[in-house]
CSV table of C-alpha atoms and ligand atoms in Angstrom, one decimal:
chain,number,residue,atom,x,y,z
V,1,MET,CA,18.7,-6.1,23.7
V,2,ALA,CA,15.8,-3.7,23.1
V,3,THR,CA,14.1,-3.6,19.7
V,4,ASP,CA,15.5,-1.0,17.3
V,5,TYR,CA,12.4,1.1,17.0
V,6,TYR,CA,14.0,3.3,14.4
V,7,ALA,CA,14.8,0.3,12.2
V,8,VAL,CA,11.2,-1.0,12.7
V,9,LEU,CA,9.8,2.2,11.2
V,10,GLY,CA,12.7,2.5,8.7
V,11,VAL,CA,13.7,6.0,9.8
V,12,ARG,CA,17.0,7.6,10.7
V,13,ARG,CA,17.8,8.2,14.3
V,14,ASP,CA,17.6,12.0,13.7
V,15,ALA,CA,14.2,11.7,12.0
V,16,SER,CA,11.7,14.5,12.7
V,17,GLN,CA,8.3,13.8,14.4
V,18,ASP,CA,6.8,14.4,11.0
V,19,GLU,CA,9.0,11.9,9.3
V,20,ILE,CA,8.2,9.4,12.0
V,21,LYS,CA,4.5,9.9,11.6
V,22,LYS,CA,4.7,9.6,7.9
V,23,ALA,CA,6.7,6.4,8.0
V,24,PHE,CA,4.3,4.9,10.6
V,25,ARG,CA,1.2,5.8,8.5
V,26,ARG,CA,2.7,4.3,5.4
V,27,LEU,CA,3.5,1.0,7.2
V,28,ALA,CA,0.3,0.9,9.0
V,29,ARG,CA,-1.6,1.1,5.7
V,30,GLU,CA,0.4,-1.7,4.2
V,31,LEU,CA,0.4,-4.0,7.3
V,32,HIS,CA,-3.1,-3.4,8.5
V,33,PRO,CA,-4.6,-6.8,9.5
V,34,ASP,CA,-7.6,-6.1,7.2
V,35,VAL,CA,-5.3,-5.8,4.2
V,36,ASN,CA,-3.0,-8.6,5.4
V,37,PRO,CA,-4.3,-11.2,7.8
V,38,ASP,CA,-1.0,-13.2,7.5
V,39,PRO,CA,0.2,-13.9,11.1
V,40,LYS,CA,3.8,-12.8,10.3
V,41,THR,CA,2.4,-9.5,9.0
V,42,GLN,CA,0.3,-9.0,12.1
V,43,GLU,CA,3.4,-9.5,14.2
V,44,ARG,CA,5.1,-6.7,12.3
V,45,PHE,CA,2.0,-4.6,12.6
V,46,LYS,CA,2.3,-4.9,16.4
V,47,GLU,CA,6.0,-4.0,16.2
V,48,ILE,CA,5.4,-0.8,14.2
V,49,ASN,CA,2.7,0.2,16.7
V,50,ALA,CA,5.0,-0.3,19.6
V,51,ALA,CA,7.8,1.7,17.8
V,52,TYR,CA,5.4,4.5,17.0
V,53,GLU,CA,4.1,4.6,20.6
V,54,VAL,CA,7.6,5.2,21.8
V,55,LEU,CA,9.1,7.4,19.1
V,56,SER,CA,6.0,9.7,18.9
V,57,ASP,CA,6.1,10.5,22.6
V,58,PRO,CA,8.9,12.9,23.4
V,59,GLN,CA,9.3,11.5,27.0
V,60,LYS,CA,9.3,7.9,26.0
V,61,LYS,CA,11.6,8.7,23.0
V,62,GLN,CA,14.1,10.3,25.3
V,63,VAL,CA,14.1,7.3,27.6
V,64,TYR,CA,14.6,5.1,24.6
V,65,ASP,CA,17.3,7.2,23.1
V,66,LEU,CA,19.2,6.8,26.4
V,67,GLY,CA,19.1,3.1,26.0
V,68,GLY,CA,16.0,2.2,28.0
V,69,ASP,CA,12.8,0.5,26.9
V,70,PRO,CA,9.9,2.6,28.0
V,71,LEU,CA,7.4,-0.1,27.1
V,72,SER,CA,8.9,-2.7,29.3
V,73,SER,CA,9.1,-0.3,32.3
V,74,ALA,CA,5.4,0.6,31.8
V,75,ALA,CA,4.6,-3.1,32.0
V,76,GLY,CA,6.5,-3.5,35.3
V,77,GLY,CA,4.5,-0.7,36.9
V,78,GLY,CA,7.4,1.8,36.8
V,79,GLN,CA,9.5,2.8,39.7
V,80,GLY,CA,9.4,6.5,38.8
V,81,GLY,CA,12.2,8.9,39.0
V,82,PHE,CA,15.5,8.6,37.2
V,83,GLY,CA,16.5,5.1,36.4
V,84,ALA,CA,13.0,3.9,35.6
V,85,GLY,CA,12.9,2.2,32.3
V,86,PHE,CA,16.6,1.7,32.0
V,87,GLY,CA,17.8,-1.8,31.2
V,88,ASN,CA,21.2,-2.1,32.7
V,89,PHE,CA,24.2,0.1,33.0
V,90,SER,CA,26.1,-1.3,30.0
V,91,ASP,CA,23.1,-0.5,27.8
V,92,ILE,CA,23.4,3.1,28.8
V,93,MET,CA,27.1,3.1,28.2
V,94,ASP,CA,26.6,1.6,24.8
V,95,ALA,CA,24.1,4.3,24.0
V,96,PHE,CA,26.5,7.0,25.0
V,97,PHE,CA,29.7,5.7,23.7
V,98,GLY,CA,28.7,3.5,20.9
V,99,THR,CA,30.6,0.5,22.2
V,100,ALA,CA,27.8,-1.7,20.8
V,101,SER,CA,28.8,-0.7,17.3
V,102,GLN,CA,30.0,-3.4,15.0
V,103,ARG,CA,33.2,-5.1,16.0
V,104,GLY,CA,34.8,-8.2,14.6
V,105,PRO,CA,34.0,-9.8,11.3
V,106,ARG,CA,30.8,-8.9,9.6
V,107,SER,CA,28.5,-11.6,8.6
V,108,ARG,CA,28.2,-12.8,5.0
V,109,THR,CA,24.5,-13.2,5.6
V,110,ARG,CA,22.3,-10.2,5.2
V,111,ARG,CA,18.5,-9.7,4.9
V,112,GLY,CA,17.3,-9.5,1.3
V,113,GLN,CA,15.6,-6.6,-0.2
V,114,ASP,CA,11.8,-6.1,-0.5
V,115,ALA,CA,10.4,-6.6,-4.0
V,116,MET,CA,7.3,-5.1,-5.6
V,117,ILE,CA,5.1,-6.4,-8.4
V,118,ARG,CA,2.2,-4.8,-10.1
V,119,LEU,CA,-1.0,-6.8,-10.5
V,120,ASP,CA,-3.8,-5.8,-12.9
V,121,ILE,CA,-7.3,-6.7,-11.8
V,122,GLU,CA,-10.8,-6.1,-13.0
V,123,LEU,CA,-13.4,-4.0,-11.2
V,124,ASP,CA,-15.5,-7.0,-10.2
V,125,GLU,CA,-12.4,-8.7,-8.7
V,126,ALA,CA,-11.8,-5.6,-6.6
V,127,ALA,CA,-15.4,-5.6,-5.6
V,128,PHE,CA,-15.6,-9.2,-4.4
V,129,GLY,CA,-11.9,-10.2,-3.9
V,130,THR,CA,-10.2,-12.9,-5.8
V,131,THR,CA,-7.2,-15.3,-5.8
V,132,LYS,CA,-4.5,-14.7,-8.3
V,133,GLU,CA,-1.5,-16.6,-9.5
V,134,ILE,CA,1.5,-14.3,-10.0
V,135,GLN,CA,4.9,-14.9,-11.5
V,136,VAL,CA,7.7,-13.4,-9.5
V,137,ASP,CA,11.4,-13.2,-10.4
V,138,THR,CA,13.4,-13.0,-7.2
V,139,ALA,CA,16.7,-14.2,-5.8
V,140,ILE,CA,16.3,-17.6,-4.0
V,141,VAL,CA,18.8,-19.6,-2.0
V,142,CYS,CA,21.3,-21.4,-4.3
V,143,THR,CA,20.6,-25.1,-3.9
V,144,THR,CA,24.1,-26.1,-5.1
V,145,CYS,CA,25.8,-24.5,-2.1
V,146,SER,CA,22.8,-24.0,0.2
V,147,GLY,CA,23.6,-20.3,0.4
V,148,GLU,CA,27.1,-20.8,1.7
V,149,GLY,CA,28.8,-19.6,-1.5
V,150,ALA,CA,31.4,-22.3,-1.5
V,151,ALA,CA,31.7,-24.9,-4.2
V,152,PRO,CA,30.4,-28.4,-3.2
V,153,GLY,CA,33.0,-30.2,-1.2
V,154,THR,CA,34.8,-27.0,-0.2
V,155,SER,CA,34.2,-24.6,2.6
V,156,ALA,CA,35.1,-21.0,3.6
V,157,GLN,CA,38.5,-20.7,5.2
V,158,THR,CA,39.5,-18.4,8.0
V,159,CYS,CA,41.3,-15.4,6.5
V,160,ASP,CA,45.0,-15.6,7.1
V,161,MET,CA,45.6,-11.9,6.8
V,162,CYS,CA,43.3,-10.9,9.7
V,163,ARG,CA,43.1,-14.4,11.3
V,164,GLY,CA,39.3,-14.2,11.1
V,165,ARG,CA,39.0,-10.9,12.9
V,166,GLY,CA,37.7,-9.1,9.8
V,167,GLU,CA,39.9,-6.1,10.5
V,168,VAL,CA,43.5,-5.2,10.5
V,169,SER,CA,45.2,-2.8,12.9
V,170,GLN,CA,48.0,-0.4,12.3
V,171,VAL,CA,50.1,1.4,14.8
V,172,THR,CA,51.2,4.9,13.9
V,173,ARG,CA,53.2,7.4,15.8
V,174,SER,CA,51.8,10.8,16.5
V,175,PHE,CA,52.5,13.6,18.9
V,176,LEU,CA,50.0,11.9,21.3
V,177,GLY,CA,52.1,8.8,21.3
V,178,GLN,CA,51.3,5.6,19.6
V,179,VAL,CA,47.8,5.5,17.9
V,180,MET,CA,46.3,2.2,16.8
V,181,THR,CA,43.8,2.4,14.0
V,182,SER,CA,41.7,-0.4,12.6
V,183,ARG,CA,40.3,-0.9,9.2
V,184,PRO,CA,38.4,-3.7,7.4
V,185,CYS,CA,40.7,-6.5,6.2
V,186,PRO,CA,41.4,-5.9,2.5
V,187,GLN,CA,41.8,-9.6,1.8
V,188,CYS,CA,38.4,-10.8,3.1
V,189,GLN,CA,36.5,-7.5,2.9
V,190,GLY,CA,35.9,-7.7,6.6
V,191,PHE,CA,34.1,-11.1,6.5
V,192,GLY,CA,36.9,-12.9,8.4
V,193,THR,CA,36.7,-15.8,6.0
V,194,VAL,CA,37.6,-16.3,2.3
V,195,VAL,CA,36.0,-18.7,-0.1
V,196,PRO,CA,38.8,-20.2,-2.1
V,197,THR,CA,36.5,-22.0,-4.6
V,198,PRO,CA,33.3,-20.1,-5.1
V,199,CYS,CA,30.2,-22.1,-6.0
V,200,PRO,CA,30.0,-22.3,-9.8
V,201,GLU,CA,26.2,-21.9,-9.8
V,202,CYS,CA,25.9,-18.6,-7.9
V,203,ALA,CA,29.5,-17.3,-8.2
V,204,GLY,CA,29.8,-17.3,-4.4
V,205,ASP,CA,26.8,-15.0,-3.8
V,206,GLY,CA,24.8,-17.8,-2.2
V,207,ARG,CA,21.7,-17.1,-4.2
V,208,VAL,CA,20.4,-17.4,-7.8
V,209,ARG,CA,17.5,-15.8,-9.7
V,210,SER,CA,14.4,-17.8,-10.2
V,211,ARG,CA,10.9,-17.5,-11.4
V,212,ARG,CA,8.2,-18.8,-9.1
V,213,THR,CA,4.4,-18.9,-9.2
V,214,LEU,CA,2.7,-17.5,-6.1
V,215,THR,CA,-0.9,-17.6,-5.2
V,216,VAL,CA,-2.1,-14.3,-3.8
V,217,LYS,CA,-5.4,-13.7,-2.0
V,218,ILE,CA,-6.8,-10.3,-3.0
V,219,PRO,CA,-9.3,-9.1,-0.3
V,220,ALA,CA,-12.5,-7.5,-1.4
V,221,GLY,CA,-12.4,-3.7,-1.5
V,222,VAL,CA,-8.8,-3.1,-2.7
V,223,ASP,CA,-8.3,0.0,-4.8
V,224,ASN,CA,-5.8,1.3,-7.2
V,225,GLY,CA,-2.4,1.5,-5.4
V,226,THR,CA,-3.4,-0.8,-2.5
V,227,ARG,CA,-0.3,-2.8,-1.6
V,228,ILE,CA,-0.6,-6.3,-0.3
V,229,GLN,CA,2.4,-7.5,1.7
V,230,LEU,CA,3.7,-11.1,1.4
V,231,ALA,CA,6.2,-11.5,4.2
V,232,GLY,CA,9.4,-13.3,3.3
V,233,GLU,CA,8.5,-13.6,-0.4
V,234,GLY,CA,10.9,-10.9,-1.6
V,235,GLU,CA,14.6,-11.2,-2.5
V,236,VAL,CA,16.7,-13.7,-0.5
V,237,GLY,CA,19.7,-11.9,1.0
V,238,PRO,CA,23.4,-12.5,0.2
V,239,GLY,CA,24.8,-15.6,1.9
V,240,GLY,CA,21.4,-17.2,2.1
V,241,GLY,CA,20.1,-14.4,4.4
V,242,PRO,CA,16.4,-14.1,5.2
V,243,ALA,CA,14.2,-12.9,2.3
V,244,GLY,CA,12.7,-9.4,2.2
V,245,ASP,CA,9.0,-8.9,1.7
V,246,LEU,CA,7.1,-8.9,-1.6
V,247,TYR,CA,4.6,-6.1,-2.1
V,248,VAL,CA,1.8,-6.7,-4.7
V,249,GLU,CA,0.5,-3.3,-5.9
V,250,ILE,CA,-3.0,-3.4,-7.2
V,251,HIS,CA,-3.9,-1.7,-10.5
V,252,GLU,CA,-7.6,-1.7,-11.4
V,253,ALA,CA,-8.5,-1.7,-15.0
V,254,PRO,CA,-11.1,0.9,-16.1
V,255,HIS,CA,-14.6,-0.6,-16.5
V,256,ALA,CA,-16.7,-0.1,-19.6
V,257,ALA,CA,-19.8,1.1,-17.8
V,258,PHE,CA,-18.9,2.0,-14.2
V,259,GLN,CA,-16.6,4.7,-12.8
V,260,ARG,CA,-15.4,4.1,-9.2
V,261,ARG,CA,-15.3,6.8,-6.6
V,262,GLY,CA,-14.3,5.4,-3.3
V,263,ASP,CA,-16.6,2.4,-2.8
V,264,ASP,CA,-19.4,3.8,-4.9
V,265,LEU,CA,-19.9,3.2,-8.6
V,266,HIS,CA,-21.3,5.7,-11.0
V,267,CYS,CA,-22.8,5.3,-14.5
V,268,THR,CA,-25.0,7.3,-16.8
V,269,VAL,CA,-28.0,6.0,-18.7
V,270,THR,CA,-29.5,7.9,-21.6
V,271,ILE,CA,-33.2,7.5,-22.3
V,272,PRO,CA,-35.6,9.3,-24.7
V,273,MET,CA,-37.9,12.0,-23.4
V,274,THR,CA,-41.0,9.8,-24.0
V,275,ALA,CA,-39.6,7.0,-21.8
V,276,ALA,CA,-38.6,9.5,-19.1
V,277,SER,CA,-42.1,10.9,-19.1
V,278,LEU,CA,-44.0,7.6,-19.2
V,279,GLY,CA,-41.6,5.6,-17.1
V,280,THR,CA,-39.8,2.4,-18.3
V,281,LYS,CA,-37.5,-0.4,-17.3
V,282,VAL,CA,-34.0,-0.6,-18.7
V,283,PRO,CA,-31.8,-3.7,-18.3
V,284,LEU,CA,-28.4,-3.1,-16.7
V,285,GLU,CA,-25.6,-5.6,-16.2
V,286,THR,CA,-24.4,-4.8,-12.7
V,287,LEU,CA,-21.5,-6.5,-10.9
V,288,ASP,CA,-24.2,-8.8,-9.4
V,289,GLY,CA,-25.8,-9.7,-12.8
V,290,LEU,CA,-28.5,-8.4,-15.0
V,291,GLU,CA,-31.0,-6.1,-13.3
V,292,GLU,CA,-34.0,-4.2,-14.4
V,293,ILE,CA,-33.7,-0.5,-13.6
V,294,ASP,CA,-37.0,1.1,-12.8
V,295,ILE,CA,-37.3,4.6,-14.4
V,296,ARG,CA,-40.2,6.2,-12.7
V,297,PRO,CA,-42.7,8.2,-14.8
V,298,GLY,CA,-41.7,11.9,-14.9
V,299,THR,CA,-38.0,11.3,-14.3
V,300,GLN,CA,-35.9,14.4,-15.0
V,301,SER,CA,-32.6,14.7,-16.8
V,302,GLY,CA,-29.8,14.8,-14.1
V,303,GLN,CA,-31.8,12.8,-11.6
V,304,SER,CA,-29.9,9.8,-10.1
V,305,ILE,CA,-31.1,6.4,-9.0
V,306,PRO,CA,-29.0,4.8,-6.2
V,307,LEU,CA,-28.9,1.1,-5.9
V,308,HIS,CA,-27.8,0.3,-2.4
V,309,GLY,CA,-25.3,-2.4,-1.8
V,310,ARG,CA,-24.4,-2.8,-5.5
V,311,GLY,CA,-21.0,-1.0,-5.2
V,312,ILE,CA,-17.6,-2.2,-4.0
V,313,THR,CA,-17.2,-4.1,-0.7
V,314,HIS,CA,-15.7,-1.9,2.0
V,315,LEU,CA,-12.2,-3.1,2.7
V,316,ARG,CA,-12.6,-2.6,6.4
V,317,GLY,CA,-15.7,-4.8,6.4
V,318,GLY,CA,-19.3,-3.9,6.8
V,319,GLY,CA,-21.3,-4.0,3.6
V,320,ARG,CA,-20.8,-2.4,0.2
V,321,GLY,CA,-21.0,1.0,-1.5
V,322,GLN,CA,-23.8,2.0,-3.9
V,323,LEU,CA,-24.2,2.0,-7.6
V,324,ILE,CA,-25.5,5.4,-8.7
V,325,ILE,CA,-27.2,5.6,-12.1
V,326,HIS,CA,-27.4,9.1,-13.5
V,327,VAL,CA,-30.2,9.7,-15.9
V,328,GLU,CA,-29.8,11.8,-19.0
V,329,VAL,CA,-32.9,12.5,-21.0
V,330,THR,CA,-32.6,13.2,-24.8
V,331,THR,CA,-34.9,15.6,-26.5
V,332,PRO,CA,-36.3,14.3,-29.8
V,333,GLY,CA,-35.1,16.4,-32.8
V,334,LYS,CA,-35.8,16.0,-36.6
V,335,LEU,CA,-39.5,15.3,-36.2
V,336,ASP,CA,-41.4,14.0,-39.2
V,337,PRO,CA,-44.7,15.8,-40.0
V,338,GLU,CA,-46.9,13.3,-38.0
V,339,GLN,CA,-44.6,13.5,-34.9
V,340,GLU,CA,-44.5,17.3,-35.1
V,341,GLU,CA,-48.3,17.3,-35.2
V,342,LEU,CA,-48.5,15.1,-32.1
V,343,MET,CA,-46.0,17.3,-30.3
V,344,ARG,CA,-47.9,20.4,-31.0
V,345,ARG,CA,-51.1,18.8,-29.8
V,346,LEU,CA,-49.3,17.6,-26.6
V,347,ALA,CA,-48.0,21.1,-26.0
V,348,LYS,CA,-51.4,22.6,-26.5
V,349,LEU,CA,-53.0,20.1,-24.1
V,350,ARG,CA,-50.5,20.9,-21.5
V,351,GLY,CA,-50.7,24.6,-22.0
V,352,GLU,CA,-47.0,24.7,-22.9
V,353,GLU,CA,-47.2,26.5,-26.3
V,354,ARG,CA,-45.6,29.6,-25.0
V,355,PRO,CA,-43.8,28.6,-21.7
V,356,LEU,CA,-42.3,31.5,-19.7
V,357,GLY,CA,-39.6,29.3,-18.3
V,358,GLU,CA,-38.2,29.6,-14.8
V,359,PHE,CA,-35.0,31.5,-14.4
V,360,LYS,CA,-32.5,30.9,-11.7
V,361,PRO,CA,-29.0,32.3,-11.2
V,362,GLY,CA,-26.1,30.3,-12.6
V,363,GLN,CA,-26.0,27.2,-14.7
V,364,GLN,CA,-27.9,24.3,-13.0
V,365,GLY,CA,-26.2,21.6,-15.1
V,366,LEU,CA,-22.7,22.9,-14.6
V,367,PHE,CA,-23.3,23.4,-10.8
V,368,SER,CA,-24.5,19.9,-10.3
V,369,ARG,CA,-21.6,18.5,-12.2
V,370,LEU,CA,-19.2,20.5,-10.1
V,371,LYS,CA,-20.9,19.4,-7.0
V,372,ASP,CA,-20.5,15.8,-8.1
V,373,ALA,CA,-16.8,16.4,-8.7
V,374,PHE,CA,-16.4,17.7,-5.1
V,375,ASN,CA,-18.5,15.0,-3.5
V,376,GLY,CA,-16.4,12.4,-5.4
V,377,ARG,CA,-12.9,11.4,-4.2
B,401,LIG,ZN1,25.9,-21.5,-4.9
B,402,LIG,ZN1,40.7,-11.0,6.5
């Protein structure tokens, strides 16, 4: 039986191209090997790629909708013409007439739901990656009944109302003659079996809630909202069905000194006018430890000093962003008589007693701040 590409992408069969594209992008972000190197996840990543290849291509989609698998026919070289890519005749009949739809008793075992947990991390943990222990509360398989739902020593019995078929039929007369209709068996809810003595631990559900501690590897470069997928760590399904996935959503705590924009970090240092003019060194605790920031003589307010490779590690590999230090120069006010005398002397020596100023259109400060906002994320 061909893979259900719609289910792989989690879209309805009548989904639009736009919905298909959105679903694919969302999954691709979550399951990308860089975010999630886990082999099971990579397997799913391949699946969604295959599903998208088929469903995004109108021709392949049509073949698939008619019951064929366009990917397997491409691998076989393709015979061309009508019939290429079709599995067998009964597949096509199933596609047209829905004879493949569910018949007989439904399984008590179903896949569990995905779960999501929020994880708060610090900026340096996002920059370099980390390993975290998290507590998760999910459904796990009931150990008392091993997920069967029956009390120890008992077992599920074939339903006597439907004789295990899961549905009951009724014959009614109409003007067309006798019509037979089927509906799910009311005694076993369509399961075909009944559990006379449910497990006391899980009340017959086959699963119980439990708190576990998981170790999660957080790759370097994650950002607010990044989701890390842990395959099979979500809720166990009813009847001991396979577990859904667990998504760990990253929330990055604000840092006291640095603001993150993409993989760059920004901070502002305020220095007095004298230091800006003469040059100085200021200590800064970067993510990599204490560093001396060299303020060159004659540094202007608004100037920025980039430190390459001191930002966040790029999630997709290949180095780190920069740490950009924006310099703000403070003008000394409230001068005592001696300082004022010195200032006046300095102004005279520099010929700046009556500066004409330099006029430009607009507000420089405001413009540069706006530019920063646009250049940021
Ligand atoms: Zn149980
Ligand atoms: Zn029944």
